[in-house]
PDB file of C-alpha atoms in Angstrom:
ATOM      1  CA  MET J   1     -23.694  -0.715  -7.465  1.00  0.00           C
ATOM      2  CA  PHE J   2     -23.896  -0.912 -11.063  1.00  0.00           C
ATOM      3  CA  ALA J   3     -22.355   3.239 -11.160  1.00  0.00           C
ATOM      4  CA  SER J   4     -19.281   2.337  -8.795  1.00  0.00           C
ATOM      5  CA  PHE J   5     -19.009  -1.365 -11.177  1.00  0.00           C
ATOM      6  CA  PHE J   6     -18.586   1.541 -14.345  1.00  0.00           C
ATOM      7  CA  LYS J   7     -16.460   3.020 -12.149  1.00  0.00           C
ATOM      8  CA  LYS J   8     -13.980   1.283 -11.598  1.00  0.00           C
ATOM      9  CA  ILE J   9     -13.799   0.109 -15.105  1.00  0.00           C
ATOM     10  CA  TRP J  10     -13.832   3.202 -16.648  1.00  0.00           C
ATOM     11  CA  ARG J  11     -10.385   4.322 -14.416  1.00  0.00           C
ATOM     12  CA  ARG J  12      -9.195   0.973 -15.256  1.00  0.00           C
ATOM     13  CA  ASN J  13      -9.451   1.725 -18.672  1.00  0.00           C
ATOM     14  CA  LYS J  14      -8.408   5.578 -18.601  1.00  0.00           C
ATOM     15  CA  PRO J  15      -4.697   6.144 -20.199  1.00  0.00           C
ATOM     16  CA  LEU J  16      -1.948   6.027 -17.398  1.00  0.00           C
ATOM     17  CA  ALA J  17      -0.644   9.834 -18.400  1.00  0.00           C
ATOM     18  CA  SER J  18      -3.865  11.150 -17.533  1.00  0.00           C
ATOM     19  CA  ARG J  19      -5.195   9.316 -14.162  1.00  0.00           C
ATOM     20  CA  THR J  20      -4.622  12.076 -11.664  1.00  0.00           C
ATOM     21  CA  THR J  21      -2.172  11.247  -8.226  1.00  0.00           C
ATOM     22  CA  ALA J  22      -5.608  10.201  -6.493  1.00  0.00           C
ATOM     23  CA  GLN J  23      -5.843   7.506  -8.713  1.00  0.00           C
ATOM     24  CA  ILE J  24      -2.521   6.237  -9.512  1.00  0.00           C
ATOM     25  CA  GLY J  25      -2.841   5.860  -5.888  1.00  0.00           C
ATOM     26  CA  ARG J  26      -5.682   3.792  -5.757  1.00  0.00           C
ATOM     27  CA  ASP J  27      -4.416   1.301  -8.494  1.00  0.00           C
ATOM     28  CA  GLY J  28      -0.827   1.016  -6.483  1.00  0.00           C
ATOM     29  CA  GLU J  29      -2.919  -0.329  -3.681  1.00  0.00           C
ATOM     30  CA  ASP J  30      -5.293  -2.280  -5.669  1.00  0.00           C
ATOM     31  CA  ALA J  31      -2.048  -3.872  -7.266  1.00  0.00           C
ATOM     32  CA  ALA J  32      -0.791  -4.741  -4.082  1.00  0.00           C
ATOM     33  CA  VAL J  33      -3.333  -6.478  -2.752  1.00  0.00           C
ATOM     34  CA  LYS J  34      -3.588  -8.733  -5.576  1.00  0.00           C
ATOM     35  CA  HIS J  35       0.197  -9.437  -4.961  1.00  0.00           C
ATOM     36  CA  LEU J  36       0.184  -9.377  -0.903  1.00  0.00           C
ATOM     37  CA  SER J  37      -3.252 -11.830  -1.491  1.00  0.00           C
ATOM     38  CA  ARG J  38      -0.962 -13.971  -4.005  1.00  0.00           C
ATOM     39  CA  LEU J  39       1.595 -14.461  -1.333  1.00  0.00           C
ATOM     40  CA  GLY J  40      -1.183 -15.667   1.273  1.00  0.00           C
ATOM     41  CA  PHE J  41      -0.899 -12.668   3.423  1.00  0.00           C
ATOM     42  CA  GLN J  42      -4.180 -11.827   4.998  1.00  0.00           C
ATOM     43  CA  VAL J  43      -5.587  -8.570   4.442  1.00  0.00           C
ATOM     44  CA  VAL J  44      -7.594  -7.126   7.457  1.00  0.00           C
ATOM     45  CA  GLU J  45      -7.910  -3.635   6.687  1.00  0.00           C
ATOM     46  CA  ARG J  46      -7.371  -0.930   3.813  1.00  0.00           C
ATOM     47  CA  ASN J  47      -6.813   2.733   4.535  1.00  0.00           C
ATOM     48  CA  TRP J  48      -6.915   2.484   8.465  1.00  0.00           C
ATOM     49  CA  SER J  49      -6.870   5.872   9.848  1.00  0.00           C
ATOM     50  CA  CYS J  50      -7.277   7.280  13.789  1.00  0.00           C
ATOM     51  CA  LYS J  51      -5.968  10.884  14.692  1.00  0.00           C
ATOM     52  CA  ALA J  52      -2.098  10.077  14.077  1.00  0.00           C
ATOM     53  CA  GLY J  53      -2.585   9.134  10.337  1.00  0.00           C
ATOM     54  CA  GLU J  54      -3.177   5.828   8.459  1.00  0.00           C
ATOM     55  CA  MET J  55      -1.800   3.333   7.371  1.00  0.00           C
ATOM     56  CA  ASP J  56      -2.940   2.039   3.934  1.00  0.00           C
ATOM     57  CA  ILE J  57      -2.431  -1.824   4.204  1.00  0.00           C
ATOM     58  CA  ILE J  58      -3.025  -3.674   7.235  1.00  0.00           C
ATOM     59  CA  CYS J  59      -2.298  -7.752   7.063  1.00  0.00           C
ATOM     60  CA  ARG J  60      -1.398 -10.787   9.047  1.00  0.00           C
ATOM     61  CA  HIS J  61       1.637 -13.459   7.293  1.00  0.00           C
ATOM     62  CA  GLN J  62       2.679 -16.275   9.257  1.00  0.00           C
ATOM     63  CA  ASN J  63       2.113 -15.853  12.903  1.00  0.00           C
ATOM     64  CA  ALA J  64       2.928 -11.504  12.852  1.00  0.00           C
ATOM     65  CA  TRP J  65       1.590  -8.566  12.127  1.00  0.00           C
ATOM     66  CA  VAL J  66       2.326  -6.559   9.004  1.00  0.00           C
ATOM     67  CA  PHE J  67       2.184  -2.864   8.119  1.00  0.00           C
ATOM     68  CA  VAL J  68       2.450  -2.296   4.401  1.00  0.00           C
ATOM     69  CA  GLU J  69       3.237   1.448   2.946  1.00  0.00           C
ATOM     70  CA  VAL J  70       2.615   1.756  -0.119  1.00  0.00           C
ATOM     71  CA  LYS J  71       4.362   3.919  -2.938  1.00  0.00           C
ATOM     72  CA  ALA J  72       3.016   4.088  -6.359  1.00  0.00           C
ATOM     73  CA  SER J  73       5.101   6.260 -10.036  1.00  0.00           C
ATOM     74  CA  ARG J  74       3.168   6.422 -13.106  1.00  0.00           C
ATOM     75  CA  ARG J  75       6.693   4.963 -13.909  1.00  0.00           C
ATOM     76  CA  LEU J  76      10.036   3.535 -12.871  1.00  0.00           C
ATOM     77  CA  THR J  77      12.296   6.972 -12.950  1.00  0.00           C
ATOM     78  CA  GLU J  78      15.982   7.306 -10.716  1.00  0.00           C
ATOM     79  CA  PHE J  79      14.117   8.047  -7.640  1.00  0.00           C
ATOM     80  CA  PRO J  80      12.048   5.247  -6.873  1.00  0.00           C
ATOM     81  CA  PRO J  81       9.076   5.337  -4.837  1.00  0.00           C
ATOM     82  CA  GLU J  82       9.893   3.189  -2.041  1.00  0.00           C
ATOM     83  CA  THR J  83      12.187   6.327  -1.951  1.00  0.00           C
ATOM     84  CA  ARG J  84       9.660   8.226  -0.599  1.00  0.00           C
ATOM     85  CA  VAL J  85       9.216   6.688   2.426  1.00  0.00           C
ATOM     86  CA  ASN J  86      11.995   9.221   4.816  1.00  0.00           C
ATOM     87  CA  GLN J  87      12.488   9.145   8.129  1.00  0.00           C
ATOM     88  CA  ASP J  88       9.752  11.116   9.650  1.00  0.00           C
ATOM     89  CA  LYS J  89       7.025   9.165   8.068  1.00  0.00           C
ATOM     90  CA  ARG J  90       8.904   5.803   9.458  1.00  0.00           C
ATOM     91  CA  ARG J  91       8.069   7.032  12.672  1.00  0.00           C
ATOM     92  CA  ARG J  92       5.064   7.494  12.268  1.00  0.00           C
ATOM     93  CA  LEU J  93       3.715   4.676  10.780  1.00  0.00           C
ATOM     94  CA  HIS J  94       5.638   3.164  14.016  1.00  0.00           C
ATOM     95  CA  THR J  95       4.440   5.247  15.762  1.00  0.00           C
ATOM     96  CA  LEU J  96       0.813   4.449  14.169  1.00  0.00           C
ATOM     97  CA  ALA J  97       1.404   0.324  14.899  1.00  0.00           C
ATOM     98  CA  ARG J  98       1.785   0.450  18.080  1.00  0.00           C
ATOM     99  CA  PHE J  99      -1.580   2.413  18.437  1.00  0.00           C
ATOM    100  CA  TYR J 100      -3.081   0.257  16.552  1.00  0.00           C
ATOM    101  CA  LEU J 101      -2.227  -3.312  18.520  1.00  0.00           C
ATOM    102  CA  GLY J 102      -2.167  -1.349  21.997  1.00  0.00           C
ATOM    103  CA  HIS J 103      -5.746  -0.752  21.444  1.00  0.00           C
ATOM    104  CA  LYS J 104      -6.637  -4.573  19.823  1.00  0.00           C
ATOM    105  CA  TYR J 105      -3.959  -7.154  20.274  1.00  0.00           C
ATOM    106  CA  GLY J 106      -0.999  -6.271  22.934  1.00  0.00           C
ATOM    107  CA  VAL J 107       2.029  -6.893  22.914  1.00  0.00           C
ATOM    108  CA  VAL J 108       2.122  -9.828  19.452  1.00  0.00           C
ATOM    109  CA  PRO J 109       4.826  -9.395  16.380  1.00  0.00           C
ATOM    110  CA  TYR J 110       5.036  -6.957  14.085  1.00  0.00           C
ATOM    111  CA  ARG J 111       6.822  -5.678  11.156  1.00  0.00           C
ATOM    112  CA  PHE J 112       7.251  -3.391   8.030  1.00  0.00           C
ATOM    113  CA  ASP J 113       6.640  -3.739   4.321  1.00  0.00           C
ATOM    114  CA  VAL J 114       6.826  -1.247   1.805  1.00  0.00           C
ATOM    115  CA  ILE J 115       5.589  -2.025  -1.842  1.00  0.00           C
ATOM    116  CA  SER J 116       6.650  -0.105  -5.106  1.00  0.00           C
ATOM    117  CA  VAL J 117       4.890   0.293  -8.004  1.00  0.00           C
ATOM    118  CA  TRP J 118       4.844   1.182 -11.489  1.00  0.00           C
ATOM    119  CA  TRP J 119       4.033   1.014 -14.692  1.00  0.00           C
ATOM    120  CA  GLU J 120       5.856   0.556 -17.894  1.00  0.00           C
ATOM    121  CA  HIS J 121       3.552   0.309 -21.557  1.00  0.00           C
ATOM    122  CA  ASP J 122       0.532  -0.392 -19.276  1.00  0.00           C
ATOM    123  CA  ASP J 123       2.031  -3.119 -17.740  1.00  0.00           C
ATOM    124  CA  VAL J 124       1.562  -3.275 -13.685  1.00  0.00           C
ATOM    125  CA  LYS J 125       5.207  -3.213 -11.740  1.00  0.00           C
ATOM    126  CA  ILE J 126       5.635  -4.206  -8.327  1.00  0.00           C
ATOM    127  CA  ARG J 127       9.356  -4.040  -6.039  1.00  0.00           C
ATOM    128  CA  HIS J 128       8.584  -6.110  -2.503  1.00  0.00           C
ATOM    129  CA  ILE J 129      10.630  -4.950   0.120  1.00  0.00           C
ATOM    130  CA  GLU J 130       9.159  -6.888   3.905  1.00  0.00           C
ATOM    131  CA  ASN J 131      10.990  -5.893   7.223  1.00  0.00           C
ATOM    132  CA  ALA J 132      11.951  -2.805   5.288  1.00  0.00           C
ATOM    133  CA  PHE J 133      12.296  -0.834   8.361  1.00  0.00           C
TER     134      PHE J 133
END
């Protein structure tokens, strides 16, 4: 228990430039979950996976299911993180959503959101694109 606590503290205090891509991704997902919770979303699953792939965040908002793809980057460049959600990725996310809902809930309203996360001077910045595709 204490080991995981200290690991989180150490990772947060580690300089942004020395974090691995996986750490940036985890930190981005953590920031996205906090953002969604503040907006009243109920986070149901994180990193849900099956043979077809993985969904970053699955949540409920009002009367719809929301499937959230999180893209994180160390800094904002001329290519924002959300541009990495290409047509192939969208197709896979649609397949995953239909699989998830079909096996658990049947036909219900759903949408896809994309959350971009980046850092400016160690401050986290978030862009939330609702109903992105």
